[in-house]
PDB file of C-alpha atoms in Angstrom:
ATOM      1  CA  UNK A   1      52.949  23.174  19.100  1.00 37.00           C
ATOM      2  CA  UNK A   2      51.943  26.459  21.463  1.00 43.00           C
ATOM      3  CA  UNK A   3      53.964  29.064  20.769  1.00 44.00           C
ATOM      4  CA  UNK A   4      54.294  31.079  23.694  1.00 39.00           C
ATOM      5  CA  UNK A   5      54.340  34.511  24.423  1.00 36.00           C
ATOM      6  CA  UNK A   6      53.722  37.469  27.001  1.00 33.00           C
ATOM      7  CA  UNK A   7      49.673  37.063  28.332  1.00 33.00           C
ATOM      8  CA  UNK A   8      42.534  36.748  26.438  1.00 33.00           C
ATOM      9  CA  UNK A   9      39.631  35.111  25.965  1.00 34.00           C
ATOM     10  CA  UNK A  10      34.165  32.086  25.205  1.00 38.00           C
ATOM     11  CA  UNK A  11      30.787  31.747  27.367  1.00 41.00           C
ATOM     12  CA  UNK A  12      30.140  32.892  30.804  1.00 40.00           C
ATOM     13  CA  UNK A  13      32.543  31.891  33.708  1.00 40.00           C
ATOM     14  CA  UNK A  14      32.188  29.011  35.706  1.00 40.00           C
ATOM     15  CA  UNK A  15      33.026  28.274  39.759  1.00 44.00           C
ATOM     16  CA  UNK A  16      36.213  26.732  40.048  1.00 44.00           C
ATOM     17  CA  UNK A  17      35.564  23.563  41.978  1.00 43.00           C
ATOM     18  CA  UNK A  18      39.330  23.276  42.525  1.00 46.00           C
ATOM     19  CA  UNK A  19      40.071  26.333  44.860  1.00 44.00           C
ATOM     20  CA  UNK A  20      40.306  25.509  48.600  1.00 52.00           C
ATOM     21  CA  UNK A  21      38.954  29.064  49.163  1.00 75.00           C
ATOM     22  CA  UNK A  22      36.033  30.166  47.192  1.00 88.00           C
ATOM     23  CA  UNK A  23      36.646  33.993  45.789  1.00 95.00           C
ATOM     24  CA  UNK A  24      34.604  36.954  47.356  1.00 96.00           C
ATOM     25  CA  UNK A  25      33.172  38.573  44.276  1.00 96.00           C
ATOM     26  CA  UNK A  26      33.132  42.453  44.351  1.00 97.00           C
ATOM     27  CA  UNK A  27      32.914  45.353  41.788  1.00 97.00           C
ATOM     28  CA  UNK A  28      36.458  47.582  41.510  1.00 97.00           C
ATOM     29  CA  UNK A  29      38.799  48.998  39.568  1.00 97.00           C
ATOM     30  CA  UNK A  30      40.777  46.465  37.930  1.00 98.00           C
ATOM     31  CA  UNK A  31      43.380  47.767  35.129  1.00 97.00           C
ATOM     32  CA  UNK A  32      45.013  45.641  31.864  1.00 96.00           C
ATOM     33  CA  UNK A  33      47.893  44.347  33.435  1.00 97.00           C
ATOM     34  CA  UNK A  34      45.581  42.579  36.622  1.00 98.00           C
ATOM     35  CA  UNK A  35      42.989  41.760  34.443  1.00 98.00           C
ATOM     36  CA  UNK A  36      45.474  39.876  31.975  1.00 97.00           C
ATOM     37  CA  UNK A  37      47.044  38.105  34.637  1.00 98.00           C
ATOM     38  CA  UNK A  38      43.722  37.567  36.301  1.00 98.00           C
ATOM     39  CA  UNK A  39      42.544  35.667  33.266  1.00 98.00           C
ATOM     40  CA  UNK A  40      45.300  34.040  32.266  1.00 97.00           C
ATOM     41  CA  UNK A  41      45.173  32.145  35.706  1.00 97.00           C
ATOM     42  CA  UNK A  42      41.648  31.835  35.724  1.00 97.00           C
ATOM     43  CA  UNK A  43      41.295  30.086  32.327  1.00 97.00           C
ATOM     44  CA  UNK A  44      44.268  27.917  33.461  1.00 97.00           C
ATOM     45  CA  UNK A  45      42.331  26.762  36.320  1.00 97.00           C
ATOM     46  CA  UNK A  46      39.261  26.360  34.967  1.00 96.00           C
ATOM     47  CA  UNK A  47      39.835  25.131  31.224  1.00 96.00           C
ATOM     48  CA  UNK A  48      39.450  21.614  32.187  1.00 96.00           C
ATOM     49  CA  UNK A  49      36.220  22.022  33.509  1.00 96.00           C
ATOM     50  CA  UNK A  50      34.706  24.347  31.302  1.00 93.00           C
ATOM     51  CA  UNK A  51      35.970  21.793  28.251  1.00 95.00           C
ATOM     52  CA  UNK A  52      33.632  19.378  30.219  1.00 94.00           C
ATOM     53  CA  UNK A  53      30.863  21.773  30.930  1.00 93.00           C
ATOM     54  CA  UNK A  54      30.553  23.265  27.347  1.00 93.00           C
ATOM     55  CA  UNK A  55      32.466  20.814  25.257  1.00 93.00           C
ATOM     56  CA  UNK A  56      29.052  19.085  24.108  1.00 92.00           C
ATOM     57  CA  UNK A  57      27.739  21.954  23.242  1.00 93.00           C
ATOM     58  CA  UNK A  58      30.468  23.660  20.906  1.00 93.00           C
ATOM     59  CA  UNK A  59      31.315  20.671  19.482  1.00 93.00           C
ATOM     60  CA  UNK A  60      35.142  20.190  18.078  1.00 95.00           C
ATOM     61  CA  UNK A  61      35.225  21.620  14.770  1.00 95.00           C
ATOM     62  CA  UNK A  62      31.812  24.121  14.832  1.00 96.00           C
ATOM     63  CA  UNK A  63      31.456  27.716  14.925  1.00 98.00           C
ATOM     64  CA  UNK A  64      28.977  29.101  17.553  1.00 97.00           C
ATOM     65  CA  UNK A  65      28.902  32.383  18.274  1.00 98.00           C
ATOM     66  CA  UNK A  66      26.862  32.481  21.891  1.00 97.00           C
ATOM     67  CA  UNK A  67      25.226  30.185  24.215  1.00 97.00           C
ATOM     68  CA  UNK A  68      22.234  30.867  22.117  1.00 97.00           C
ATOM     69  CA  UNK A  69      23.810  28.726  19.855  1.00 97.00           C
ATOM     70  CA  UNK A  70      23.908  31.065  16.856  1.00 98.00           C
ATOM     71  CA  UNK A  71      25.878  28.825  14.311  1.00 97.00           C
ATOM     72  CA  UNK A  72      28.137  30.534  11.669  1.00 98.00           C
ATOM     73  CA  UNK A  73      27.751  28.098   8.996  1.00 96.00           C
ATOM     74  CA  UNK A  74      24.327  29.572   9.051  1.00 96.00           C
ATOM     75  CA  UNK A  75      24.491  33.523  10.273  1.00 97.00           C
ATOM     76  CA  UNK A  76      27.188  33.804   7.584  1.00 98.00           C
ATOM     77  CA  UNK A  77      28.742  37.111   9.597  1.00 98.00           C
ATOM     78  CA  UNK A  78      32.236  36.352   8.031  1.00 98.00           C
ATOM     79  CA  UNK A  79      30.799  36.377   4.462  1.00 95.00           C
ATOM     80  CA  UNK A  80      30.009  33.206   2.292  1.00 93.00           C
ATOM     81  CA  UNK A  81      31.488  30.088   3.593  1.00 88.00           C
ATOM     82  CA  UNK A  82      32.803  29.416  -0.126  1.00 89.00           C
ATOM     83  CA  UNK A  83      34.799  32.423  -0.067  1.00 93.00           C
ATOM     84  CA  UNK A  84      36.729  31.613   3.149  1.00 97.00           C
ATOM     85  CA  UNK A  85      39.248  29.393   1.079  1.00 97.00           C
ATOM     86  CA  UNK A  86      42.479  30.387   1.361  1.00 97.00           C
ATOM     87  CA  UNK A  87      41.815  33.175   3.264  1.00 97.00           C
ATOM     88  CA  UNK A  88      43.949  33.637   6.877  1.00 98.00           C
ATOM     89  CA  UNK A  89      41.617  33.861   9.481  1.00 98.00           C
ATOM     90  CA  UNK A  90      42.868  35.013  13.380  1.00 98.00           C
ATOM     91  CA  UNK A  91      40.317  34.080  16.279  1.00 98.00           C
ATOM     92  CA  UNK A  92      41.206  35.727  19.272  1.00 98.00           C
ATOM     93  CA  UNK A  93      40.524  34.133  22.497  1.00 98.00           C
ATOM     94  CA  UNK A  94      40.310  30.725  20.635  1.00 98.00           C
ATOM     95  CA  UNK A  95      39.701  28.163  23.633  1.00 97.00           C
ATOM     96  CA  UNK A  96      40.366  24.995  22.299  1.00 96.00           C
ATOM     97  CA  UNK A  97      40.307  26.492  18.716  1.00 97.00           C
ATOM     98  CA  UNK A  98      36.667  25.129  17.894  1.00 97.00           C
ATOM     99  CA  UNK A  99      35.858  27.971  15.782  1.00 98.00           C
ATOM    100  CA  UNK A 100      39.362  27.728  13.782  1.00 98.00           C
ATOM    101  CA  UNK A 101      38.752  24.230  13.316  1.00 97.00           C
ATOM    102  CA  UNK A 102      35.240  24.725  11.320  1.00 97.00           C
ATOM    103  CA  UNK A 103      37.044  27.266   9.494  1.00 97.00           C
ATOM    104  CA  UNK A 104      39.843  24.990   8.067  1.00 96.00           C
ATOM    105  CA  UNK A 105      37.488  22.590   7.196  1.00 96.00           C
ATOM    106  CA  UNK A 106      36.445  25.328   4.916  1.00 96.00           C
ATOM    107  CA  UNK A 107      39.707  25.928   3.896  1.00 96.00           C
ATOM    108  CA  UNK A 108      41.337  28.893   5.122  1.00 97.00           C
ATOM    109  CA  UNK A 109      44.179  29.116   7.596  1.00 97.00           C
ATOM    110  CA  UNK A 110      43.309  30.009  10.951  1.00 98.00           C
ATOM    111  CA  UNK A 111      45.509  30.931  13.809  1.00 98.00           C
ATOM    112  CA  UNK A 112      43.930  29.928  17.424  1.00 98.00           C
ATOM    113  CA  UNK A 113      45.268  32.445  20.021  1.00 98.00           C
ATOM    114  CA  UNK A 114      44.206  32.622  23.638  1.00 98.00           C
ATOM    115  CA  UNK A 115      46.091  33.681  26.729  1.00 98.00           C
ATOM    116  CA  UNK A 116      45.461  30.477  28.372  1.00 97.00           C
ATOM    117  CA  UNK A 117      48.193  27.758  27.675  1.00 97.00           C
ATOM    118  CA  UNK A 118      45.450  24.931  29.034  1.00 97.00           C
ATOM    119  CA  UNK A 119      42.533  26.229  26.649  1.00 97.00           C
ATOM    120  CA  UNK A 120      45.389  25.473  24.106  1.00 97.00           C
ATOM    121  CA  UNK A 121      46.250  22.257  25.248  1.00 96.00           C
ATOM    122  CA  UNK A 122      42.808  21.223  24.797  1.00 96.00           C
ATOM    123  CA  UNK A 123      42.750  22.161  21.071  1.00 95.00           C
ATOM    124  CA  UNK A 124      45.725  19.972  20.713  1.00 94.00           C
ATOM    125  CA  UNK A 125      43.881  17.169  22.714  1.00 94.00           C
ATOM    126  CA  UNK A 126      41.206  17.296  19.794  1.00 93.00           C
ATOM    127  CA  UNK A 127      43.130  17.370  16.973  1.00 88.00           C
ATOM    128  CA  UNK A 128      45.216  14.155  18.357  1.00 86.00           C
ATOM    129  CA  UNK A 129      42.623  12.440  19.564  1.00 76.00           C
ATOM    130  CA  UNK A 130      39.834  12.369  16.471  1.00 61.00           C
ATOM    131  CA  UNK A 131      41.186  15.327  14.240  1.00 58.00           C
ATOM    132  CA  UNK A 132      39.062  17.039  12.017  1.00 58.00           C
ATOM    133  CA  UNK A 133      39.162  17.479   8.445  1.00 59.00           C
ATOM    134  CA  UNK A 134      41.214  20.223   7.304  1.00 58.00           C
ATOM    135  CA  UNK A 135      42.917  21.106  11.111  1.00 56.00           C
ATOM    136  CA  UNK A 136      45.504  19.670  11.205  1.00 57.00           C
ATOM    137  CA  UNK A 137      48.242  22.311  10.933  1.00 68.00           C
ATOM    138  CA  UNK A 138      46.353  25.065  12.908  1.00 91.00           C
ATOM    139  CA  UNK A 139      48.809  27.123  14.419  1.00 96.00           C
ATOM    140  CA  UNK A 140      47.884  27.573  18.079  1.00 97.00           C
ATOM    141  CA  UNK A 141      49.146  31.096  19.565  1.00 98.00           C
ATOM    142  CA  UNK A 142      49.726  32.327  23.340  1.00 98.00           C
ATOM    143  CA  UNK A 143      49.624  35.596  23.586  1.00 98.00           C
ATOM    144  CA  UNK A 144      47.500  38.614  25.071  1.00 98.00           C
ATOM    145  CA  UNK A 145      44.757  40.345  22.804  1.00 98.00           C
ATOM    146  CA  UNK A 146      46.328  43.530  23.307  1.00 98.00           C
ATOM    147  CA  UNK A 147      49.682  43.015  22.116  1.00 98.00           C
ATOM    148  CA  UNK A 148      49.303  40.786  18.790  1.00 98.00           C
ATOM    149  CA  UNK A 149      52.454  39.021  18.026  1.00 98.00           C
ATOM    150  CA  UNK A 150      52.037  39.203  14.040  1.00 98.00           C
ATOM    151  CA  UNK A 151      53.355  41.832  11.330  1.00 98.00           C
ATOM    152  CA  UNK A 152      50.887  44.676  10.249  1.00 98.00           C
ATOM    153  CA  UNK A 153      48.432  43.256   7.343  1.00 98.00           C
ATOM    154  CA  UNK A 154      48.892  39.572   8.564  1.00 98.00           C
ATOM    155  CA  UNK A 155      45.236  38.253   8.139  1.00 98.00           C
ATOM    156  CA  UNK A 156      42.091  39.000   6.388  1.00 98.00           C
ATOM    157  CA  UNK A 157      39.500  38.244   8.340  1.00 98.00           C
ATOM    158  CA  UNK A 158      39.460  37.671  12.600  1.00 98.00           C
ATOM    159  CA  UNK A 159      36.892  36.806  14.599  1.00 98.00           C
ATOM    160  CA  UNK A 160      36.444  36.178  18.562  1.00 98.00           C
ATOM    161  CA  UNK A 161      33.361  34.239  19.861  1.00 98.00           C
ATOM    162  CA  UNK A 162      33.375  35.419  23.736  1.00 97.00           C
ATOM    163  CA  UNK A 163      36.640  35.616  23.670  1.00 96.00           C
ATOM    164  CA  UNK A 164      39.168  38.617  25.496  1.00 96.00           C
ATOM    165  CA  UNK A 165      36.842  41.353  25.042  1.00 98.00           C
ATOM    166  CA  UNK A 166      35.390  41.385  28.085  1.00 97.00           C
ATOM    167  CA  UNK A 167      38.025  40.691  29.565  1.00 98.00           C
ATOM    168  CA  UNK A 168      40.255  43.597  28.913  1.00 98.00           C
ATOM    169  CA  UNK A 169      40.044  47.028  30.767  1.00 98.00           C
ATOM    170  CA  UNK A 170      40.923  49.110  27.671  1.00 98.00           C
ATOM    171  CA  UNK A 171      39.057  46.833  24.518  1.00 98.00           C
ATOM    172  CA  UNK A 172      39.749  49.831  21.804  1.00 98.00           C
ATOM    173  CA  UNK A 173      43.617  48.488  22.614  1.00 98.00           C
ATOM    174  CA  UNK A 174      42.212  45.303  21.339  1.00 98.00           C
ATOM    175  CA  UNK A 175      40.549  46.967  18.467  1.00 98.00           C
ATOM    176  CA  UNK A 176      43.215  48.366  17.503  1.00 98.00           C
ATOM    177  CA  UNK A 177      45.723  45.571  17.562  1.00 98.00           C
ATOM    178  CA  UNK A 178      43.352  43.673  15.068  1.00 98.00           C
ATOM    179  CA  UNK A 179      43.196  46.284  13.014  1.00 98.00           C
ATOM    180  CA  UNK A 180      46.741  46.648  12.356  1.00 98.00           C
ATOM    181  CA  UNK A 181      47.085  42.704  11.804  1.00 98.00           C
ATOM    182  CA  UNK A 182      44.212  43.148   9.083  1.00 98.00           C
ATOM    183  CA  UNK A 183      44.309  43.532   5.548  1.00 98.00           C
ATOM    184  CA  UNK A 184      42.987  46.163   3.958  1.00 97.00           C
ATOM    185  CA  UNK A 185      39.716  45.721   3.857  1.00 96.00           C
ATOM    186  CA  UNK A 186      39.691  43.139   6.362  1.00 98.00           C
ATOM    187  CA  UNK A 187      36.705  42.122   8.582  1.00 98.00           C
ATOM    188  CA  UNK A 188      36.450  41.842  12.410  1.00 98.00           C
ATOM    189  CA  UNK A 189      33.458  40.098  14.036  1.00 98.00           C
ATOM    190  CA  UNK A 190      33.062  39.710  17.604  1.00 98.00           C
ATOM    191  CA  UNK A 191      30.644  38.207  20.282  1.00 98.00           C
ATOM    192  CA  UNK A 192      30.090  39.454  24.044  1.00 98.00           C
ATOM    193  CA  UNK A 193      27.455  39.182  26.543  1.00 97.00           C
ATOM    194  CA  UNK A 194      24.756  41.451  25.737  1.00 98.00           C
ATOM    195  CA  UNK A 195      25.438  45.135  27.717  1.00 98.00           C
ATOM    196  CA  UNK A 196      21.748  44.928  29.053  1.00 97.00           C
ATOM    197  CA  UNK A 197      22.686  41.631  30.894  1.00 96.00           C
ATOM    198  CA  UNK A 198      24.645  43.647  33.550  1.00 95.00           C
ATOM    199  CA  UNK A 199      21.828  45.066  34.962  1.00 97.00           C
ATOM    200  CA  UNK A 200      20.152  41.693  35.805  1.00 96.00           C
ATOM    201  CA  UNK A 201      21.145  38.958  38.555  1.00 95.00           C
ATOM    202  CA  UNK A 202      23.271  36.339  36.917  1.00 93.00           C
ATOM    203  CA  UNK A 203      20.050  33.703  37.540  1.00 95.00           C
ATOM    204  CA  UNK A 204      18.539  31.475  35.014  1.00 95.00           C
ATOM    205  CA  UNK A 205      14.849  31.613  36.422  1.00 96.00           C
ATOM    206  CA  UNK A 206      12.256  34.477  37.462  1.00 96.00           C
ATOM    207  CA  UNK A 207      14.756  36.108  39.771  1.00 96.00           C
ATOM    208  CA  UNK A 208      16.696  36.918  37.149  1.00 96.00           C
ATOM    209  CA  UNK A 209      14.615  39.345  35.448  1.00 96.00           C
ATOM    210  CA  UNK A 210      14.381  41.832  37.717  1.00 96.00           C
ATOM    211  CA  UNK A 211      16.587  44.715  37.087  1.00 97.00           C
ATOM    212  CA  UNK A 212      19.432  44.768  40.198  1.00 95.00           C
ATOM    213  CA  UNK A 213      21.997  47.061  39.601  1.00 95.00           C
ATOM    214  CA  UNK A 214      22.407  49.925  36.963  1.00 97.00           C
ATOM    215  CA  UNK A 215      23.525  49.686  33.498  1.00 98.00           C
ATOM    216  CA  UNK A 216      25.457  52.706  33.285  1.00 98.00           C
ATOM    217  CA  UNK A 217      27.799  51.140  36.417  1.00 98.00           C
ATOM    218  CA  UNK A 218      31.025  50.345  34.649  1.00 98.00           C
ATOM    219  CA  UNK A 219      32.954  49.033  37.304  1.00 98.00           C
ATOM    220  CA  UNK A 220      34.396  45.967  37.207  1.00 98.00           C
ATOM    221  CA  UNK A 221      32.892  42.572  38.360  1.00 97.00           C
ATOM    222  CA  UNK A 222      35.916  40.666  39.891  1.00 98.00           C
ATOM    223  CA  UNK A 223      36.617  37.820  42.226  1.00 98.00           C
ATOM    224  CA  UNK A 224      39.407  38.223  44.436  1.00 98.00           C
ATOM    225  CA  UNK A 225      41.053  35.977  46.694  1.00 97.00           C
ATOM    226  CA  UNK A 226      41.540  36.604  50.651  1.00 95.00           C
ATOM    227  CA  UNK A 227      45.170  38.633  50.302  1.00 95.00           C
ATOM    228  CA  UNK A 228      42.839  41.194  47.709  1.00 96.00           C
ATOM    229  CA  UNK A 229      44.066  39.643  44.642  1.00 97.00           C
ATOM    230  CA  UNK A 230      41.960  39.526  41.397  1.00 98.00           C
ATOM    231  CA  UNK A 231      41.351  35.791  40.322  1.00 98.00           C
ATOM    232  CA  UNK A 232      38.630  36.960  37.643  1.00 98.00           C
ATOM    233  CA  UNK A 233      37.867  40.257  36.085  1.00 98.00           C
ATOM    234  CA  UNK A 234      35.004  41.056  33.580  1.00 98.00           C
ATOM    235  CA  UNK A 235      34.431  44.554  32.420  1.00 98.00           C
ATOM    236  CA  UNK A 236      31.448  46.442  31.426  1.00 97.00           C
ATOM    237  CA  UNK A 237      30.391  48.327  28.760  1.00 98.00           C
ATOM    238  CA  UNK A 238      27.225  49.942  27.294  1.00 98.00           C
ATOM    239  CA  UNK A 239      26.246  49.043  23.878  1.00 98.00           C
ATOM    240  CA  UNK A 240      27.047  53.077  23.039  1.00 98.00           C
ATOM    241  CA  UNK A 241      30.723  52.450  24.914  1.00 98.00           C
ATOM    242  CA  UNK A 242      31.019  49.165  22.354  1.00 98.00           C
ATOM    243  CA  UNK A 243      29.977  50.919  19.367  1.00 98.00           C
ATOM    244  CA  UNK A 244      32.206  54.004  20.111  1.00 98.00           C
ATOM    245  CA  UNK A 245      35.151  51.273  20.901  1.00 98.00           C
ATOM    246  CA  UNK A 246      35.104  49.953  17.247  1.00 98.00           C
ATOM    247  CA  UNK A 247      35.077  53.041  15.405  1.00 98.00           C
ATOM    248  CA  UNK A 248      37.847  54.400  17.960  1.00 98.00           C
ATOM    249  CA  UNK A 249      39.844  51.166  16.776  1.00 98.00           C
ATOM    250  CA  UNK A 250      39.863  51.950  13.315  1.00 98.00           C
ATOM    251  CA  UNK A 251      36.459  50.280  12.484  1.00 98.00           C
ATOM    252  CA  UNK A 252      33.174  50.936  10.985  1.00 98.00           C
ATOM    253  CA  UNK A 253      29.877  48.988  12.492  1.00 98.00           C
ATOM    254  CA  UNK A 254      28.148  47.320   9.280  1.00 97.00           C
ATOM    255  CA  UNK A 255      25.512  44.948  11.790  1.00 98.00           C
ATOM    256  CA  UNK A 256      24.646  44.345  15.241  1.00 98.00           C
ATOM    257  CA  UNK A 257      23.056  40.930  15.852  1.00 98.00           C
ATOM    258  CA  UNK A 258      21.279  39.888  19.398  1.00 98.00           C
ATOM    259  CA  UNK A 259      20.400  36.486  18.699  1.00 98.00           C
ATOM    260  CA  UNK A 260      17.157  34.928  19.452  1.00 97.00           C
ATOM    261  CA  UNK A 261      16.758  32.197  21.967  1.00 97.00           C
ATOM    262  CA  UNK A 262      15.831  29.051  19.521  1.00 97.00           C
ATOM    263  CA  UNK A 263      13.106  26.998  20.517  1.00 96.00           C
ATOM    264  CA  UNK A 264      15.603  23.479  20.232  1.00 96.00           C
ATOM    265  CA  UNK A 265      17.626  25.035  23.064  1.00 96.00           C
ATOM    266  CA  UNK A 266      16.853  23.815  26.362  1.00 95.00           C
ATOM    267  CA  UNK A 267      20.033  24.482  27.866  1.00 92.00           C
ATOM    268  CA  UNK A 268      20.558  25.807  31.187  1.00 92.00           C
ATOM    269  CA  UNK A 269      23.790  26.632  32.890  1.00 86.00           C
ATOM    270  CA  UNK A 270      25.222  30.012  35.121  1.00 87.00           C
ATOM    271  CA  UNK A 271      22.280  32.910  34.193  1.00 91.00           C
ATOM    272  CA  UNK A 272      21.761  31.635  30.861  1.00 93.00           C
ATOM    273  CA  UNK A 273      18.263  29.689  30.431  1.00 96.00           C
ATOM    274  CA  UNK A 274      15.635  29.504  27.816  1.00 97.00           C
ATOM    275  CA  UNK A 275      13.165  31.356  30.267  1.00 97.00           C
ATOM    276  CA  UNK A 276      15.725  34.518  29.962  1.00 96.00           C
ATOM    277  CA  UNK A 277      17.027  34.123  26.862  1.00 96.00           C
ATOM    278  CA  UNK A 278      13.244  34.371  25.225  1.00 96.00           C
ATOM    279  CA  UNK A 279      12.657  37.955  27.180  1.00 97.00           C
ATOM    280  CA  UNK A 280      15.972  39.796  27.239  1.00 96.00           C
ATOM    281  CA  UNK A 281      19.206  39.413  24.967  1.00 97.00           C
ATOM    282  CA  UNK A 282      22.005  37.227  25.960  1.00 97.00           C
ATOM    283  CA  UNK A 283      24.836  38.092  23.284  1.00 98.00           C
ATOM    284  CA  UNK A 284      25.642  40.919  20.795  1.00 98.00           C
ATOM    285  CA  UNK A 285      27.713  39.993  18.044  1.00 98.00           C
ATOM    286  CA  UNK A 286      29.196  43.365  16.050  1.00 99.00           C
ATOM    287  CA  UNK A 287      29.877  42.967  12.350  1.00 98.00           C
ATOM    288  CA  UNK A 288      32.999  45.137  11.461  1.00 98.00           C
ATOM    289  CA  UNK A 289      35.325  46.012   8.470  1.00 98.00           C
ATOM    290  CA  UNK A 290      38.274  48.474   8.371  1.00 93.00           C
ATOM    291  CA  UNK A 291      37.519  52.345   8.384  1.00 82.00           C
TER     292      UNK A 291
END
């Protein structure tokens, strides 16, 4: 069951194919409460197809941390897969929980939360149709990243593969929030697109390597729809901003990883394609424990 509550979260956005008008994208200001509500309807909208787009490649019950297809069963960014057991485990901005999923199997007890009542509805779609070993009984949570709805020392690990970060205008809100929900202790590892992606076109080939705008322009990519509403927000931040957003939260930076693009990846979908992902970084995944 989806328990519900006030409105983030993994990969890059896809076009709707459902909206009668497409969005005019722009960069503006765009604060929490329209870039909550802008995501929450967006993911909504769009769940069903990005299930279809990406489903393949995240599997039901794995743990990938980018489109590079950094797998955790391998990068081992949570600590030891035999020491997971038992452990509670929050992913924020779950999707259809695949990353929770691999982590039951494992033995500890996740809790799937994303702002988007449809990304939830697909993790229940997986676990009824061909369940996986060890999910059954993942909680699934609505609620927004930057309002947790769980007591103070709740969990002792939480991770978020592309999920509300970059989605939220103020992220040390979201740092913060999963550091109260931590254990002493406790460990928070997240993905985003790489910082030094904003400064390219969002194009797979040649044309996308060719630097367009500047890095240091934090304003806001968003799509808005003809009355000037936001339909998608996605905020920028330098890799200083990111580091100086975890230890404003309450956190200390123990790793940065930019994964490599793998040779066995020949995936190509939005801006991400092996041609860019073997000259520039595509995702930064920061390795964090409690202050």
């Amino acid at each position: 069951m989806v328990q519900e509550h006030e409105p983030n979260g993994a990969f890059e956005a896809p076009q709707s194919a459902d909206e009668a008008l497409e969005p005019t994208a722009t960069r503006r200001i765009a604060d929490d409460t329209e870039s909550s509500r802008a995501s929450r309807g967006w993911w909504d909208r769009n769940a069903d197809e990005y299930q279809e787009e990406h489903g393949a490649f995240l599997g039901d019950d794995r743990f990938i941390w980018g489109p590079e297809g950094l797998d955790e069963e391998e990068a081992g960014l949570l600590g030891p897969a035999d020491r997971l057991k038992g452990r509670d485990v929050l992913e924020v901005g779950a999707g259809a929980a695949q990353c929770s999923r691999w982590l039951a199997a494992r033995g500890a007890r996740p809790v799937a939360l994303d702002i988007s009542h449809r990304q939830l509805r697909h993790a229940q779609r997986i676990d009824t149709g061909a369940p996986a070993p060890g999910s059954s009984g993942i909680a699934l949570v609505q609620a927004d990243a930057t309002a947790l709805p769980f007591r103070d020392g709740s969990f002792d690990l939480a991770c978020s593969a592309y999920g509300a970060v970059p989605f939220v205008a103020e992220p040390v809100r979201v740092m913060r929030e999963v550091r109260r929900v931590l254990r002493p202790g406790g460990r928070w590892v997240f993905s985003v697109t790489h910082p030094v992606r904003w400064a390219f076109p969002d194009e797979p080939g040649p044309e996308g390597l060719s630097v367009s705008g500047s890095y240091f322009d934090r304003t806001p990519y968003v799509e808005q729809d003809d009355a000037g509403r936001a339909v998608y927000v996605e905020h920028h931040r330098t890799l200083g901003d990111r580091v100086r957003d975890v230890v404003a939260g309450g956190f200390r930076l123990i790793d940065l990883v930019e994964p490599e693009w793998p040779s066995w990846n020949r995936q190509e979908w939005g801006g991400w394609s092996p041609l860019r992902g073997g000259l520039i970084p595509g995702t930064a995944v920061f390795v964090c424990e409690q202050d």
